[in-house]
mmCIF file of C-alpha atoms and ligand atoms in Angstrom:
data_model
loop_
_atom_site.group_PDB
_atom_site.id
_atom_site.type_symbol
_atom_site.label_atom_id
_atom_site.label_comp_id
_atom_site.label_asym_id
_atom_site.label_seq_id
_atom_site.Cartn_x
_atom_site.Cartn_y
_atom_site.Cartn_z
ATOM 1 C CA MET M 297 -26.664 -17.314 12.937
ATOM 2 C CA ASN M 298 -24.084 -19.690 10.449
ATOM 3 C CA ALA M 299 -22.508 -17.343 8.060
ATOM 4 C CA ALA M 300 -25.047 -18.938 5.170
ATOM 5 C CA ASP M 301 -27.653 -17.663 7.349
ATOM 6 C CA GLN M 302 -26.188 -14.077 7.634
ATOM 7 C CA ILE M 303 -25.563 -13.912 4.207
ATOM 8 C CA PHE M 304 -28.645 -14.524 3.661
ATOM 9 C CA ALA M 305 -30.253 -12.515 5.873
ATOM 10 C CA MET M 306 -28.354 -9.351 4.432
ATOM 11 C CA LEU M 307 -30.010 -10.400 1.063
ATOM 12 C CA LYS M 308 -33.466 -10.580 1.709
ATOM 13 C CA GLU M 309 -32.688 -7.043 3.392
ATOM 14 C CA SER M 310 -31.349 -5.752 -0.454
ATOM 15 C CA SER M 311 -33.987 -7.734 -2.373
ATOM 16 C CA GLN M 312 -36.030 -4.644 -2.832
ATOM 17 C CA SER M 313 -32.695 -2.952 -4.733
ATOM 18 C CA GLY M 314 -33.704 -3.810 -8.157
ATOM 19 C CA ALA M 315 -30.379 -4.901 -8.630
ATOM 20 C CA PRO M 316 -28.918 -7.871 -10.687
ATOM 21 C CA LEU M 317 -28.940 -10.704 -8.142
ATOM 22 C CA TYR M 318 -25.166 -11.703 -8.455
ATOM 23 C CA LEU M 319 -24.490 -7.663 -6.928
ATOM 24 C CA GLN M 320 -27.022 -8.076 -4.850
ATOM 25 C CA LEU M 321 -24.896 -11.361 -3.465
ATOM 26 C CA ARG M 322 -21.579 -9.699 -3.928
ATOM 27 C CA LYS M 323 -23.149 -6.557 -1.402
ATOM 28 C CA SER M 324 -24.555 -9.167 1.325
ATOM 29 C CA ILE M 325 -21.281 -10.750 1.635
ATOM 30 C CA GLU M 326 -19.375 -7.357 1.745
ATOM 31 C CA ASP M 327 -21.903 -5.619 4.009
ATOM 32 C CA ALA M 328 -21.969 -9.121 6.216
ATOM 33 C CA VAL M 329 -17.774 -8.587 6.192
ATOM 34 C CA ASN M 330 -18.045 -4.800 7.115
ATOM 35 C CA ARG M 331 -20.449 -5.507 9.967
ATOM 36 C CA GLY M 332 -17.781 -8.301 11.317
ATOM 37 C CA LEU M 333 -21.124 -10.896 11.217
ATOM 38 C CA ILE M 334 -18.272 -12.996 9.440
ATOM 39 C CA GLY M 335 -14.830 -12.094 9.903
ATOM 40 C CA PRO M 336 -11.013 -12.259 8.786
ATOM 41 C CA GLY M 337 -10.477 -16.175 7.543
ATOM 42 C CA ASP M 338 -13.828 -17.459 8.444
ATOM 43 C CA ALA M 339 -14.847 -19.597 6.261
ATOM 44 C CA LEU M 340 -17.502 -18.539 3.453
ATOM 45 C CA PRO M 341 -20.040 -21.216 3.168
ATOM 46 C CA SER M 342 -19.760 -23.385 -0.538
ATOM 47 C CA GLU M 343 -21.167 -22.048 -3.161
ATOM 48 C CA ARG M 344 -23.683 -24.669 -3.690
ATOM 49 C CA ASP M 345 -24.681 -23.613 0.782
ATOM 50 C CA ILE M 346 -25.732 -20.423 -0.517
ATOM 51 C CA ALA M 347 -26.526 -20.999 -3.754
ATOM 52 C CA SER M 348 -29.516 -23.411 -1.889
ATOM 53 C CA LYS M 349 -30.372 -21.252 0.947
ATOM 54 C CA ALA M 350 -30.869 -17.848 -1.380
ATOM 55 C CA ASP M 351 -32.709 -19.829 -4.036
ATOM 56 C CA ILE M 352 -30.260 -18.406 -6.910
ATOM 57 C CA SER M 353 -27.963 -20.194 -9.280
ATOM 58 C CA ARG M 354 -24.341 -21.417 -8.675
ATOM 59 C CA VAL M 355 -22.769 -19.226 -11.639
ATOM 60 C CA THR M 356 -24.532 -15.736 -10.399
ATOM 61 C CA VAL M 357 -23.168 -17.134 -6.635
ATOM 62 C CA ARG M 358 -19.233 -17.871 -8.925
ATOM 63 C CA LYS M 359 -19.291 -14.701 -9.950
ATOM 64 C CA ALA M 360 -20.040 -12.277 -6.445
ATOM 65 C CA VAL M 361 -17.316 -14.427 -5.397
ATOM 66 C CA GLN M 362 -15.128 -13.970 -8.249
ATOM 67 C CA ASP M 363 -15.605 -10.264 -7.751
ATOM 68 C CA LEU M 364 -14.960 -10.282 -4.313
ATOM 69 C CA VAL M 365 -11.490 -12.183 -4.978
ATOM 70 C CA LYS M 366 -10.693 -10.261 -6.730
ATOM 71 C CA GLY M 367 -11.463 -7.065 -4.274
ATOM 72 C CA GLY M 368 -9.016 -8.492 -1.975
ATOM 73 C CA ILE M 369 -12.122 -9.044 0.601
ATOM 74 C CA LEU M 370 -12.032 -12.590 0.175
ATOM 75 C CA VAL M 371 -9.228 -15.370 -0.842
ATOM 76 C CA GLN M 372 -9.120 -18.600 -1.883
ATOM 77 C CA ARG M 373 -7.365 -21.464 -1.192
ATOM 78 C CA HIS M 374 -7.031 -24.370 -3.707
ATOM 79 C CA GLY M 375 -8.498 -27.707 -2.420
ATOM 80 C CA SER M 376 -10.004 -25.746 1.317
ATOM 81 C CA GLY M 377 -12.457 -23.080 0.078
ATOM 82 C CA THR M 378 -13.070 -19.631 0.289
ATOM 83 C CA PHE M 379 -11.981 -17.194 3.407
ATOM 84 C CA VAL M 380 -12.948 -14.114 4.319
ATOM 85 C CA ALA M 381 -9.212 -12.047 3.966
ATOM 86 C CA PRO M 382 -6.881 -11.506 6.773
ATOM 87 C CA ARG M 383 -7.306 -8.100 7.841
ATOM 88 C CA MET M 384 -4.269 -5.789 6.953
ATOM 89 C CA GLU M 385 -3.398 -4.379 10.453
ATOM 90 C CA ARG M 386 -3.436 -0.397 9.550
ATOM 91 C CA VAL M 387 -0.574 1.312 10.489
ATOM 92 C CA GLU M 388 -0.913 4.831 10.624
ATOM 93 C CA GLN M 389 2.428 7.387 9.796
ATOM 94 C CA SER M 390 2.628 10.641 10.461
ATOM 95 C CA LEU M 391 2.936 13.701 8.065
ATOM 96 C CA SER M 392 5.222 15.926 10.462
ATOM 97 C CA ARG M 393 8.048 13.500 10.637
ATOM 98 C CA LEU M 394 10.676 13.329 8.534
ATOM 99 C CA THR M 395 11.594 9.693 9.820
ATOM 100 C CA SER M 396 12.702 6.526 7.269
ATOM 101 C CA PHE M 397 10.947 3.466 6.797
ATOM 102 C CA THR M 398 13.117 1.083 9.256
ATOM 103 C CA GLU M 399 12.949 3.701 12.251
ATOM 104 C CA ASP M 400 8.972 3.972 11.540
ATOM 105 C CA MET M 401 8.405 0.098 12.050
ATOM 106 C CA ALA M 402 11.059 -0.089 14.688
ATOM 107 C CA ARG M 403 9.002 2.356 16.546
ATOM 108 C CA ARG M 404 6.017 0.143 16.077
ATOM 109 C CA GLY M 405 8.114 -3.360 16.886
ATOM 110 C CA MET M 406 7.558 -4.635 13.664
ATOM 111 C CA ALA M 407 10.299 -6.439 11.877
ATOM 112 C CA VAL M 408 11.804 -5.047 9.249
ATOM 113 C CA ARG M 409 13.348 -6.691 5.644
ATOM 114 C CA SER M 410 13.807 -5.063 2.566
ATOM 115 C CA ALA M 411 13.717 -7.155 -1.086
ATOM 116 C CA TRP M 412 15.870 -5.495 -3.607
ATOM 117 C CA LEU M 413 14.167 -4.805 -7.118
ATOM 118 C CA ASP M 414 17.428 -3.198 -8.324
ATOM 119 C CA ARG M 415 20.619 -1.098 -7.358
ATOM 120 C CA GLY M 416 23.542 0.974 -8.963
ATOM 121 C CA LEU M 417 24.673 3.712 -11.227
ATOM 122 C CA TYR M 418 22.739 4.364 -14.114
ATOM 123 C CA ALA M 419 22.462 7.884 -16.773
ATOM 124 C CA PRO M 420 19.345 9.832 -14.983
ATOM 125 C CA SER M 421 15.705 10.415 -16.566
ATOM 126 C CA PRO M 422 15.063 13.842 -17.682
ATOM 127 C CA ASP M 423 12.875 13.348 -14.131
ATOM 128 C CA GLU M 424 16.113 12.739 -12.126
ATOM 129 C CA MET M 425 18.537 15.371 -13.988
ATOM 130 C CA MET M 426 15.576 17.889 -13.222
ATOM 131 C CA VAL M 427 14.897 17.378 -9.495
ATOM 132 C CA LEU M 428 18.455 16.331 -8.190
ATOM 133 C CA GLY M 429 20.414 19.050 -10.204
ATOM 134 C CA LEU M 430 21.926 16.209 -12.871
ATOM 135 C CA SER M 431 23.936 17.052 -16.110
ATOM 136 C CA SER M 432 23.729 13.969 -18.543
ATOM 137 C CA SER M 433 27.123 14.076 -17.992
ATOM 138 C CA GLU M 434 26.834 12.437 -14.478
ATOM 139 C CA LEU M 435 25.497 9.677 -12.409
ATOM 140 C CA VAL M 436 22.316 8.735 -10.877
ATOM 141 C CA ALA M 437 22.130 6.074 -7.770
ATOM 142 C CA ARG M 438 19.217 4.059 -7.541
ATOM 143 C CA VAL M 439 17.940 1.789 -4.959
ATOM 144 C CA ALA M 440 14.642 0.127 -5.816
ATOM 145 C CA ARG M 441 13.112 -2.406 -2.955
ATOM 146 C CA LEU M 442 10.371 -4.024 -1.666
ATOM 147 C CA ARG M 443 9.959 -2.851 1.917
ATOM 148 C CA ILE M 444 8.138 -5.998 4.290
ATOM 149 C CA ALA M 445 7.435 -5.623 7.758
ATOM 150 C CA ASN M 446 6.144 -8.461 9.976
ATOM 151 C CA ASP M 447 6.743 -10.496 6.510
ATOM 152 C CA THR M 448 3.838 -8.458 5.289
ATOM 153 C CA PRO M 449 5.109 -6.548 2.029
ATOM 154 C CA LEU M 450 3.549 -2.806 2.514
ATOM 155 C CA ALA M 451 6.251 -1.232 -0.008
ATOM 156 C CA ILE M 452 7.713 -0.483 -3.183
ATOM 157 C CA GLU M 453 10.347 2.476 -3.314
ATOM 158 C CA ARG M 454 11.892 3.676 -5.996
ATOM 159 C CA ALA M 455 15.258 5.655 -4.835
ATOM 160 C CA SER M 456 17.393 7.946 -6.265
ATOM 161 C CA LEU M 457 20.088 9.715 -5.182
ATOM 162 C CA SER M 458 23.152 11.483 -7.253
ATOM 163 C CA ALA M 459 25.933 9.406 -7.365
ATOM 164 C CA SER M 460 28.577 11.854 -5.802
ATOM 165 C CA VAL M 461 26.319 10.916 -2.786
ATOM 166 C CA LEU M 462 26.221 7.405 -2.908
ATOM 167 C CA PRO M 463 28.367 6.714 -5.370
ATOM 168 C CA ASP M 464 28.194 2.465 -4.863
ATOM 169 C CA PRO M 465 24.417 1.415 -4.333
ATOM 170 C CA GLU M 466 25.708 -1.924 -3.482
ATOM 171 C CA ALA M 467 27.247 -0.954 -0.229
ATOM 172 C CA ILE M 468 23.856 1.124 1.773
ATOM 173 C CA GLY M 469 22.936 -2.029 4.539
ATOM 174 C CA SER M 470 19.265 -2.138 5.638
ATOM 175 C CA SER M 471 18.367 1.759 5.996
ATOM 176 C CA LEU M 472 19.334 4.455 3.415
ATOM 177 C CA TYR M 473 19.019 6.619 6.140
ATOM 178 C CA ALA M 474 21.127 5.307 7.699
ATOM 179 C CA ALA M 475 23.754 5.390 5.049
ATOM 180 C CA LEU M 476 23.014 9.121 4.534
ATOM 181 C CA GLU M 477 23.533 9.994 8.508
ATOM 182 C CA THR M 478 27.174 8.138 8.105
ATOM 183 C CA SER M 479 27.771 10.286 5.514
ATOM 184 C CA GLY M 480 26.512 13.194 6.693
ATOM 185 C CA ASN M 481 23.721 13.404 4.188
ATOM 186 C CA ARG M 482 20.897 12.897 6.179
ATOM 187 C CA PRO M 483 17.928 14.769 4.706
ATOM 188 C CA VAL M 484 16.338 17.236 7.404
ATOM 189 C CA ARG M 485 13.353 18.470 5.153
ATOM 190 C CA ALA M 486 11.197 16.866 2.726
ATOM 191 C CA VAL M 487 8.151 17.649 1.070
ATOM 192 C CA GLN M 488 5.920 14.124 0.248
ATOM 193 C CA ARG M 489 3.020 13.821 -2.540
ATOM 194 C CA ILE M 490 0.657 11.560 -1.856
ATOM 195 C CA SER M 491 -1.630 10.807 -4.939
ATOM 196 C CA ALA M 492 -4.376 8.037 -5.352
ATOM 197 C CA ALA M 493 -3.318 5.130 -7.816
ATOM 198 C CA ASN M 494 -4.526 1.424 -8.780
ATOM 199 C CA LEU M 495 -1.931 -0.936 -8.668
ATOM 200 C CA GLY M 496 -0.708 -2.029 -11.917
ATOM 201 C CA ASP M 497 -0.082 -6.401 -12.634
ATOM 202 C CA SER M 498 4.062 -6.569 -11.450
ATOM 203 C CA ASP M 499 3.494 -4.174 -8.477
ATOM 204 C CA ALA M 500 0.584 -6.026 -7.625
ATOM 205 C CA ARG M 501 1.773 -9.018 -7.682
ATOM 206 C CA LEU M 502 4.655 -7.625 -5.430
ATOM 207 C CA LEU M 503 2.352 -6.085 -2.984
ATOM 208 C CA GLU M 504 0.463 -9.689 -2.847
ATOM 209 C CA VAL M 505 -2.603 -7.733 -3.178
ATOM 210 C CA PRO M 506 -5.154 -8.302 -6.039
ATOM 211 C CA PRO M 507 -4.582 -5.762 -9.296
ATOM 212 C CA GLY M 508 -6.094 -3.238 -9.998
ATOM 213 C CA ILE M 509 -6.708 -2.322 -6.417
ATOM 214 C CA ALA M 510 -6.376 1.046 -4.569
ATOM 215 C CA GLY M 511 -2.770 1.972 -3.574
ATOM 216 C CA LEU M 512 -1.332 5.407 -2.717
ATOM 217 C CA HIS M 513 1.561 6.406 -5.159
ATOM 218 C CA ILE M 514 3.652 8.787 -2.562
ATOM 219 C CA GLU M 515 7.090 11.530 -4.225
ATOM 220 C CA ARG M 516 8.989 12.341 -1.575
ATOM 221 C CA ILE M 517 11.643 14.851 -2.408
ATOM 222 C CA SER M 518 14.917 15.762 0.893
ATOM 223 C CA TYR M 519 16.973 18.469 0.887
ATOM 224 C CA LEU M 520 20.477 19.211 3.134
ATOM 225 C CA ALA M 521 20.133 21.769 5.454
ATOM 226 C CA SER M 522 21.816 23.285 2.935
ATOM 227 C CA GLY M 523 18.821 23.384 0.635
ATOM 228 C CA LYS M 524 20.214 20.814 -1.893
ATOM 229 C CA VAL M 525 18.079 17.976 -2.789
ATOM 230 C CA ILE M 526 19.243 15.097 -1.257
ATOM 231 C CA GLU M 527 16.951 12.276 -2.284
ATOM 232 C CA PHE M 528 13.866 11.838 -4.823
ATOM 233 C CA THR M 529 12.133 8.761 -4.098
ATOM 234 C CA ARG M 530 9.129 7.175 -5.700
ATOM 235 C CA SER M 531 6.714 4.591 -3.686
ATOM 236 C CA ILE M 532 3.575 2.655 -4.287
ATOM 237 C CA TYR M 533 2.546 1.802 -1.029
ATOM 238 C CA ARG M 534 -0.689 -0.507 -0.449
ATOM 239 C CA GLY M 535 -3.561 1.351 0.156
ATOM 240 C CA ASP M 536 -5.457 -1.256 2.495
ATOM 241 C CA ALA M 537 -1.975 -0.441 5.328
ATOM 242 C CA TYR M 538 -1.353 2.851 5.592
ATOM 243 C CA ASP M 539 -3.404 5.906 7.156
ATOM 244 C CA PHE M 540 -1.385 8.714 6.944
ATOM 245 C CA VAL M 541 -2.344 11.557 9.268
ATOM 246 C CA ALA M 542 -1.713 14.970 9.801
ATOM 247 C CA GLU M 543 -2.018 17.731 12.495
ATOM 248 C CA LEU M 544 -3.913 20.964 11.259
ATOM 249 C CA ARG M 545 -4.014 23.868 13.408
ATOM 250 C CA LEU M 546 -5.634 27.121 12.945
ATOM 251 C CA SER M 547 -3.464 30.187 11.021
ATOM 252 C CA GLY M 548 -2.183 32.723 13.475
ATOM 253 C CA PRO M 549 -2.603 36.451 12.455
ATOM 254 C CA GLY M 550 -1.137 37.588 9.446
ATOM 255 C CA GLU M 551 -0.030 33.683 8.249
ATOM 256 C CA GLU M 552 -2.926 32.869 6.225
ATOM 257 C CA GLY M 553 -1.794 30.770 2.938
ATOM 258 C CA ARG M 554 1.553 30.266 4.610
ATOM 259 C CA PRO M 555 2.989 26.511 3.441
HETATM 260 C C1 GLP Y 633 10.587 6.624 3.925
HETATM 261 C C2 GLP Y 633 10.138 7.609 2.286
HETATM 262 C C3 GLP Y 633 11.444 7.274 2.085
HETATM 263 C C4 GLP Y 633 12.899 7.265 2.293
HETATM 264 C C5 GLP Y 633 12.755 5.777 2.928
HETATM 265 C C6 GLP Y 633 14.368 5.103 3.772
HETATM 266 O O1 GLP Y 633 9.946 5.063 3.269
HETATM 267 N N1 GLP Y 633 9.037 7.387 2.231
HETATM 268 O O2 GLP Y 633 11.839 8.291 0.666
HETATM 269 O O3 GLP Y 633 13.970 6.739 1.157
HETATM 270 O O4 GLP Y 633 11.368 6.141 4.006
HETATM 271 O O5 GLP Y 633 14.065 4.324 4.792
HETATM 272 P P1 GLP Y 633 15.234 3.485 4.872
HETATM 273 O O6 GLP Y 633 16.511 3.815 6.139
HETATM 274 O O7 GLP Y 633 14.620 2.244 5.717
HETATM 275 O O8 GLP Y 633 16.043 2.740 3.989
#
């Protein structure tokens, strides 16, 4: 069966649902992709082919296709048509080890690079003052980067550290943790908070995904062995690229509720 036939077969399955036609078509295409009947990189049949095969108007087809392009399921290339979007190879990240982005990607054999979005010394924001324990007369070092692995942008990371720890943010090389290690300030413990976020326009543009798509907002506060907070990082990760994995154990007697 070719792609148009696959979509048409799915559409026949859903035609009893009573939903508007364009929604039925959108779901049929999505189901065909999810079931692997049409795969990443496959060309979608032309609007005209889908419309005539399914006996619906081209306007309806266009509306369904545009929705799927917005949702990142399909991509349109000018002049060559509409294709099933390439599937991101998801990165599985353990939640029990305190590692750096560079280490995580290197372990997977991925080539890491970063694009600088900002680095410098600033007057701290109220959040930064509170988390890093800074007074209003002290400065904060901000390091904002787009993190890229194997040429795919995966995350936007905005780290804040006391300027006393990182007096020259211009001087860090490709890894913040390597720079902290060199100065004896590598964190040994961190608390990470992960929440859902829909990507705003500028973040989506940097991460090369459609605006509004699901992402992960991750906040990491890391500590030195002395208990001093060393790093306050707020990041946006692509939702289609990351799985965070935590191992859970039944607590032993007397341990209930202990973090
Ligand atoms: C992870 C953490 C960040 C940390 C970064 C350091 O991505 N989420 O909080 O700042 O690693 O990575 P690197 O040493 O590669 O700069």
